[in-house]
Coordinates of C-alpha atoms in Angstrom, one line a residue:
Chain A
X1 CA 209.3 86.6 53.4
X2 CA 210.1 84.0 55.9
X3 CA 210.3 86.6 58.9
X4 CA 207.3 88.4 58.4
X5 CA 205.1 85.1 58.3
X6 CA 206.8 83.7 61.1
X7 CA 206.0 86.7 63.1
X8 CA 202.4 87.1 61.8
X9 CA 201.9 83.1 63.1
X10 CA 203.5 84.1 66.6
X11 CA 201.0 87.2 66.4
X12 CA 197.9 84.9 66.0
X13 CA 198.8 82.8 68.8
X14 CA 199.4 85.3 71.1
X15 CA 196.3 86.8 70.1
X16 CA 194.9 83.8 70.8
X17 CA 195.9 82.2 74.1
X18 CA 196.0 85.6 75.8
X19 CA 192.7 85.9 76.2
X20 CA 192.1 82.4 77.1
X21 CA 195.1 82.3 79.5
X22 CA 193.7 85.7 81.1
X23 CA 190.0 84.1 81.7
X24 CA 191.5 81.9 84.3
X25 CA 192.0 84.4 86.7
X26 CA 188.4 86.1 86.6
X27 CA 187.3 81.8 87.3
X28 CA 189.0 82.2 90.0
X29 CA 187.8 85.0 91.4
X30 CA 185.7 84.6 95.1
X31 CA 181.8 85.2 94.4
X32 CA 182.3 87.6 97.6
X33 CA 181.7 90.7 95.6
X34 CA 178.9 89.2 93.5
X35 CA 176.8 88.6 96.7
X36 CA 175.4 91.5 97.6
X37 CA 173.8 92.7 94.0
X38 CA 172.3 88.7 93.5
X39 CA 170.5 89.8 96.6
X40 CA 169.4 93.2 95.9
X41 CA 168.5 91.5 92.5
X42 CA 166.1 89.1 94.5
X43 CA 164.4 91.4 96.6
X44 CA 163.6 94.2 93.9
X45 CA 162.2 91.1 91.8
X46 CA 160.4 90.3 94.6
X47 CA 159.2 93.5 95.3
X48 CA 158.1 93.8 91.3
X49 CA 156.2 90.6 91.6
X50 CA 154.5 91.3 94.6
X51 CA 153.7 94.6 92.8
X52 CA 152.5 92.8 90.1
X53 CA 150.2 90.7 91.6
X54 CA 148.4 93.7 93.7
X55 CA 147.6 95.1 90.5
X56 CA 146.4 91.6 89.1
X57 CA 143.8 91.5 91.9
X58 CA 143.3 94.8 91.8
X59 CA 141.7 94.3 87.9
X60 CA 140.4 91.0 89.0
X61 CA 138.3 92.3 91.7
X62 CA 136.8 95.3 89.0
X63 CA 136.0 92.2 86.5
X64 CA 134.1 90.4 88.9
X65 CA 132.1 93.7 90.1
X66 CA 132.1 94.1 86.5
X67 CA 130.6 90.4 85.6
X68 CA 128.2 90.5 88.3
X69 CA 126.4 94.1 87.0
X70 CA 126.3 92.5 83.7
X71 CA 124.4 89.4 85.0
X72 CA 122.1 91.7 86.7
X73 CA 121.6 93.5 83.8
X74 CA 120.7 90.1 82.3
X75 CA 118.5 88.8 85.0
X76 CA 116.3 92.0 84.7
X77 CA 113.6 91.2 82.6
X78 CA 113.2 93.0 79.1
X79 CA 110.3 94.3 77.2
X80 CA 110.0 91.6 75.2
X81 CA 108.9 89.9 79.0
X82 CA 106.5 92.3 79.7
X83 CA 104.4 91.7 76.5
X84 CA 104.7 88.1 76.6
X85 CA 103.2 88.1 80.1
X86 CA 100.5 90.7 79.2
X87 CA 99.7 88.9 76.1
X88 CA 99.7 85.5 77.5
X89 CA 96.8 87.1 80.5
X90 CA 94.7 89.0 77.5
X91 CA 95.0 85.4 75.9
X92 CA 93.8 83.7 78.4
X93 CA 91.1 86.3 78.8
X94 CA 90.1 85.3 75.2
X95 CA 90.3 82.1 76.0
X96 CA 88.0 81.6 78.9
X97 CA 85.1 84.2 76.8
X98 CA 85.4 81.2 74.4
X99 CA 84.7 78.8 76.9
X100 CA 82.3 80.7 78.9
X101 CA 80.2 81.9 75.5
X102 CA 79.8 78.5 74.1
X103 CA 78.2 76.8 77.2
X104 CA 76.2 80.0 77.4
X105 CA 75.1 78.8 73.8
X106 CA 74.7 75.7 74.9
X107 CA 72.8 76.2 77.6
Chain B
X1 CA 108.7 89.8 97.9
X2 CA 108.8 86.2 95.9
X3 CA 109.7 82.8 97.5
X4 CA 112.7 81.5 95.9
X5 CA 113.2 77.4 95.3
X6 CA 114.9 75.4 98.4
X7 CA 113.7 78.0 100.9
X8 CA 110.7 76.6 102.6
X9 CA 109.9 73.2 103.5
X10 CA 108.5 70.5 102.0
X11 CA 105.0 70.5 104.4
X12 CA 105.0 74.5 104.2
X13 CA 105.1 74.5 100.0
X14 CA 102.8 71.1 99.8
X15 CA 100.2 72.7 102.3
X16 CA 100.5 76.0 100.2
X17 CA 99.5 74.4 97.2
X18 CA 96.6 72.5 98.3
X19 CA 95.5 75.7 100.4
X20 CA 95.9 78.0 97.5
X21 CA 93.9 75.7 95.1
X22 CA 91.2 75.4 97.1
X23 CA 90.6 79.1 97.3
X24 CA 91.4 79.3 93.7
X25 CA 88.6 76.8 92.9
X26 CA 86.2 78.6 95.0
X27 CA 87.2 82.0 92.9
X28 CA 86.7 80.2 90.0
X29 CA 83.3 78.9 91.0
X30 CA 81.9 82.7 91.4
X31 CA 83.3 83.7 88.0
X32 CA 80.9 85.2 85.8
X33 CA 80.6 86.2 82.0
X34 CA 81.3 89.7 82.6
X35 CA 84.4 89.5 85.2
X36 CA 86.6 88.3 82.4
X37 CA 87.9 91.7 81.4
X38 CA 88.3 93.2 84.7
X39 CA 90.3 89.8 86.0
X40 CA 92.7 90.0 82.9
X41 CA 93.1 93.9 83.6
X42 CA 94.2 93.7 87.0
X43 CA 96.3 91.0 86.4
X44 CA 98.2 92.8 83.7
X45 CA 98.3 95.6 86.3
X46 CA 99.9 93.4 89.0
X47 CA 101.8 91.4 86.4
X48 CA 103.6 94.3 85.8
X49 CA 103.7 96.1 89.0
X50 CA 106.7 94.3 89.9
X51 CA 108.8 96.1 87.8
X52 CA 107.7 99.6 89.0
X53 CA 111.0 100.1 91.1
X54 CA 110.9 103.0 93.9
X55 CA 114.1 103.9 95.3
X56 CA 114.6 103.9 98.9
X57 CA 118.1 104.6 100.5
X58 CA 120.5 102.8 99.1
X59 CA 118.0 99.8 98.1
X60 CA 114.8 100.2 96.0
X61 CA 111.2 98.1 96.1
X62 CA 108.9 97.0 94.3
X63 CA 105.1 97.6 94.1
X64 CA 102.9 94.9 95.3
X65 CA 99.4 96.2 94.8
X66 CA 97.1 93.5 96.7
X67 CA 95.0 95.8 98.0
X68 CA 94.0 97.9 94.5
X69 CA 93.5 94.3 93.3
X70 CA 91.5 93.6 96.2
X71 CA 89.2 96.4 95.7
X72 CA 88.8 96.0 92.0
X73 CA 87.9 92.6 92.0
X74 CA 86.7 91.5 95.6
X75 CA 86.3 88.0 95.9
X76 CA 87.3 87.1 92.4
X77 CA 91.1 88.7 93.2
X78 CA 92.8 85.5 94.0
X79 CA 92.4 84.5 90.1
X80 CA 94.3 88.2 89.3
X81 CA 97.3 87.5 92.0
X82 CA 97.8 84.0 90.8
X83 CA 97.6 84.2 87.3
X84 CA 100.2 87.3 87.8
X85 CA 102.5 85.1 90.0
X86 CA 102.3 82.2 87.6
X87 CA 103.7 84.4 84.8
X88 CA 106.2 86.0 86.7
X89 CA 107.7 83.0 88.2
X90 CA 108.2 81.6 84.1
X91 CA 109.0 84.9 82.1
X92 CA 110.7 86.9 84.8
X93 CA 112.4 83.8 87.4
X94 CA 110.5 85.7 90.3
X95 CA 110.4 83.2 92.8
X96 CA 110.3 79.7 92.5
X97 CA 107.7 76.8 91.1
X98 CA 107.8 75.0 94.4
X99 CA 107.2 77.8 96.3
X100 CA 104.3 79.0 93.6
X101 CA 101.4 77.7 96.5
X102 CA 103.0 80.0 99.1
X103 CA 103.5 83.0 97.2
X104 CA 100.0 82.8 95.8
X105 CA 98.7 82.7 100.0
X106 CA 101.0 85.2 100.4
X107 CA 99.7 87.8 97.4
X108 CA 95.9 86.6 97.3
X109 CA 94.8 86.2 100.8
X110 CA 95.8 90.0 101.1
X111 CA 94.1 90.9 98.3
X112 CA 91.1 89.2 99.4
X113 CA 90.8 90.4 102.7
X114 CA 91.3 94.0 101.8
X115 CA 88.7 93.7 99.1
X116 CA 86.3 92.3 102.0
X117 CA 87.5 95.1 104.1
X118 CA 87.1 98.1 101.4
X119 CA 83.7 96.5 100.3
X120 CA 82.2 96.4 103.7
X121 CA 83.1 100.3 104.5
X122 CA 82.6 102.0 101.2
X123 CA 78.9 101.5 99.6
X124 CA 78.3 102.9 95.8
X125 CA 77.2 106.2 97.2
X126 CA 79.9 106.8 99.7
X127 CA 81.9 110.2 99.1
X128 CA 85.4 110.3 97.0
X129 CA 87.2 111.6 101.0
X130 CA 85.7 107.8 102.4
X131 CA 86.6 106.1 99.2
X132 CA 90.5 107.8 99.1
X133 CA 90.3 107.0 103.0
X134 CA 89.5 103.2 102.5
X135 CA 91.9 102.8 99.8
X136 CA 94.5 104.2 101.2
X137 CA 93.9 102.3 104.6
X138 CA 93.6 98.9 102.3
X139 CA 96.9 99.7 100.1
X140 CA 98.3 99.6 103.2
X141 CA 97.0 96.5 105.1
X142 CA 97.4 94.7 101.7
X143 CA 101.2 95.2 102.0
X144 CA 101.4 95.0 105.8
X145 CA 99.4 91.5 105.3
X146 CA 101.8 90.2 102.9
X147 CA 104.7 91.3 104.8
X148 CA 103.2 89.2 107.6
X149 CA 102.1 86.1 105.8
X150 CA 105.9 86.5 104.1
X151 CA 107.8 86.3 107.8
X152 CA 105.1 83.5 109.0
X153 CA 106.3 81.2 106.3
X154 CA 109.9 82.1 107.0
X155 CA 109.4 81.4 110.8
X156 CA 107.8 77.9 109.9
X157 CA 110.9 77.1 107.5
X158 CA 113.4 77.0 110.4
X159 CA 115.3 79.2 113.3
X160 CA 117.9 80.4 110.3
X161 CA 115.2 82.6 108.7
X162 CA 114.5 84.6 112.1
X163 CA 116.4 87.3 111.4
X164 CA 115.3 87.6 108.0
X165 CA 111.5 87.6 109.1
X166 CA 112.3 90.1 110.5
X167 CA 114.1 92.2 108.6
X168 CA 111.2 91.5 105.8
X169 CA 108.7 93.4 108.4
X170 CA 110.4 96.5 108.7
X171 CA 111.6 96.6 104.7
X172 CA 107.6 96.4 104.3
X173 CA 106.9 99.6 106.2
X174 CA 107.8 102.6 103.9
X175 CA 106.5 100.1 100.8
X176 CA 103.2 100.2 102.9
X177 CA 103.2 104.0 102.7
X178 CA 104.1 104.2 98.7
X179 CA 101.6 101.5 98.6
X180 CA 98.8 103.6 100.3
X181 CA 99.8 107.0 98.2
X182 CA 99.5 105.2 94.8
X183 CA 96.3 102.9 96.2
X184 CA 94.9 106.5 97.3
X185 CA 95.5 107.7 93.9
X186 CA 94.2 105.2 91.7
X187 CA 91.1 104.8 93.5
X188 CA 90.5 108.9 93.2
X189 CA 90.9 108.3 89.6
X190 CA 89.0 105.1 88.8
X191 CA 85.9 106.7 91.0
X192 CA 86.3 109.6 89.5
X193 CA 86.5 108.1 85.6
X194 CA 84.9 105.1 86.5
X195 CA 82.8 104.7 89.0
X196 CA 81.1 101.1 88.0
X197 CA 83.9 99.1 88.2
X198 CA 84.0 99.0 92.4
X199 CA 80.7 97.3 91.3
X200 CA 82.3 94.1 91.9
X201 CA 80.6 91.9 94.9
X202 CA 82.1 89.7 97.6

């Protein structure tokens, strides 16, 4: 009994430490090799974000064609225009008959 | 064709005002009982006018109609265009309340002269070819006028308008022309339908 648990024990440590004591070297190791990827990283993100904001303006630049139609299109007078204005002179017409009968009455 | 806010001067839009409610008082003076329904006619007519957009090139224009006015209603016009460009200015934002004395010298003083000018030629008997002649000469002149009076007040509001006077005279010259047709056409049919109502007298 006294083998096998002994053994099991020196199992766990070693399955332990050996990872830990085979990190160190990979610490160690000179960035050298990392360089060149961290650069192509940059560039392509770069690139992407560049990309990116073309396309941004791009939409940007259709909203503001797209807002300015729309105002036009609200600036345009309606119908509802039209009739006020044509009512308001046939009013007015009314308006001056009034006027224009009762000093004729009066007179 | 309107006068927008901030554009002329404070001497050229005061001086409008006062010169446009003079002759506006005179109109008014001449008035009489039946005119009523004619005035508020026209007025719809070039009230709405405005709207009628023809399509040239890549821009369009607008009708003006002065000169029909002018020959409907004579001396009595001024009333029509003002009352038009009053209601225009509030229900459509053409042009701007300071510049309202302007733009009624600008539409009236056409529309009276062509009246004047129609009224002196064409007599009650005068054939339909002198009356299609006259009106098409006055649809014209009306716009021509306007188009003048238009670049005037942008010469006396400063050097930076120059170019634009100038550009507003040539934009008037094919509106002149669509002017002239439609004139030319109305006047056939109003003589035609109508004949009384170019009974109207300077």
């Amino acid at each position: 009994m006294r083998v096998p648990s002994i053994i099991s024990i020196l199992i766990v440590v070693i399955v332990f430490l050996v990872p830990l004591g085979a990190e160190e070297p990979t610490q160690t190791e000179s960035p050298e090799p990392r360089m060149p990827q961290n650069y192509c990283d940059l560039s392509e993100i770069k690139e992407s974000i560049s990309e990116h904001s073309r396309e941004l303006s791009k939409e940007i630049r259709q909203i503001k064609r797209e807002i300015a139609l729309l105002r036009q299109s609200t600036e345009r007078p309606g119908i509802k225009e039209i009739f006020a204005g044509i009512g308001y002179i046939f009013g007015l017409c009314g308006v001056a008959f009034y006027f224009s009968s009762r000093r004729r009455r009066e007179g | 064709m309107h006068i927008a806010d901030g554009v002329l001067p404070t001497s050229v839009t005061v001086t409008g005002y006062i010169l446009s409610g003079v002759i506006l008082a005179f109109s008014l003076r001449r008035i009489s009982y039946g005119d009523y329904p004619k005035i508020a006619l026209m007025s719809s007519a070039f009230f709405v006018a405005s709207l009628v957009h023809v399509p040239i090139g890549p821009s369009s224009v607008h009708l003006l109609l002065p000169g029909v006015v002018g020959i409907v209603l004579g001396s009595r016009s001024f009333i029509a265009t003002t009352l038009g460009l009053i209601l225009q200015c509030f229900l459509f934002q053409f042009g701007g309340i300071t510049a309202l004395g302007a733009n009624a010298l600008m539409m009236g003083i056409p529309a009276l002269l062509t009246g004047w000018l129609f009224h002196t030629v064409t007599f009650k008997n005068s054939s339909l070819t002198v009356f299609m002649i006259m009106a098409g000469i006055s649809g014209m002149f009306g716009v021509l006028l306007a188009g003048l009076i238009l670049a005037l007040l942008l010469f006396l509001s400063g050097s930076m308008f120059y170019n634009v006077a100038k550009l507003v005279l040539v934009a008037h010259i094919p509106v002149a022309i669509i002017e002239g047709i439609v004139a030319i056409a109305m006047v056939s049919f109003l003589r035609r339908t109508k004949p009384e109502i170019f009974s109207m007298k300077m």
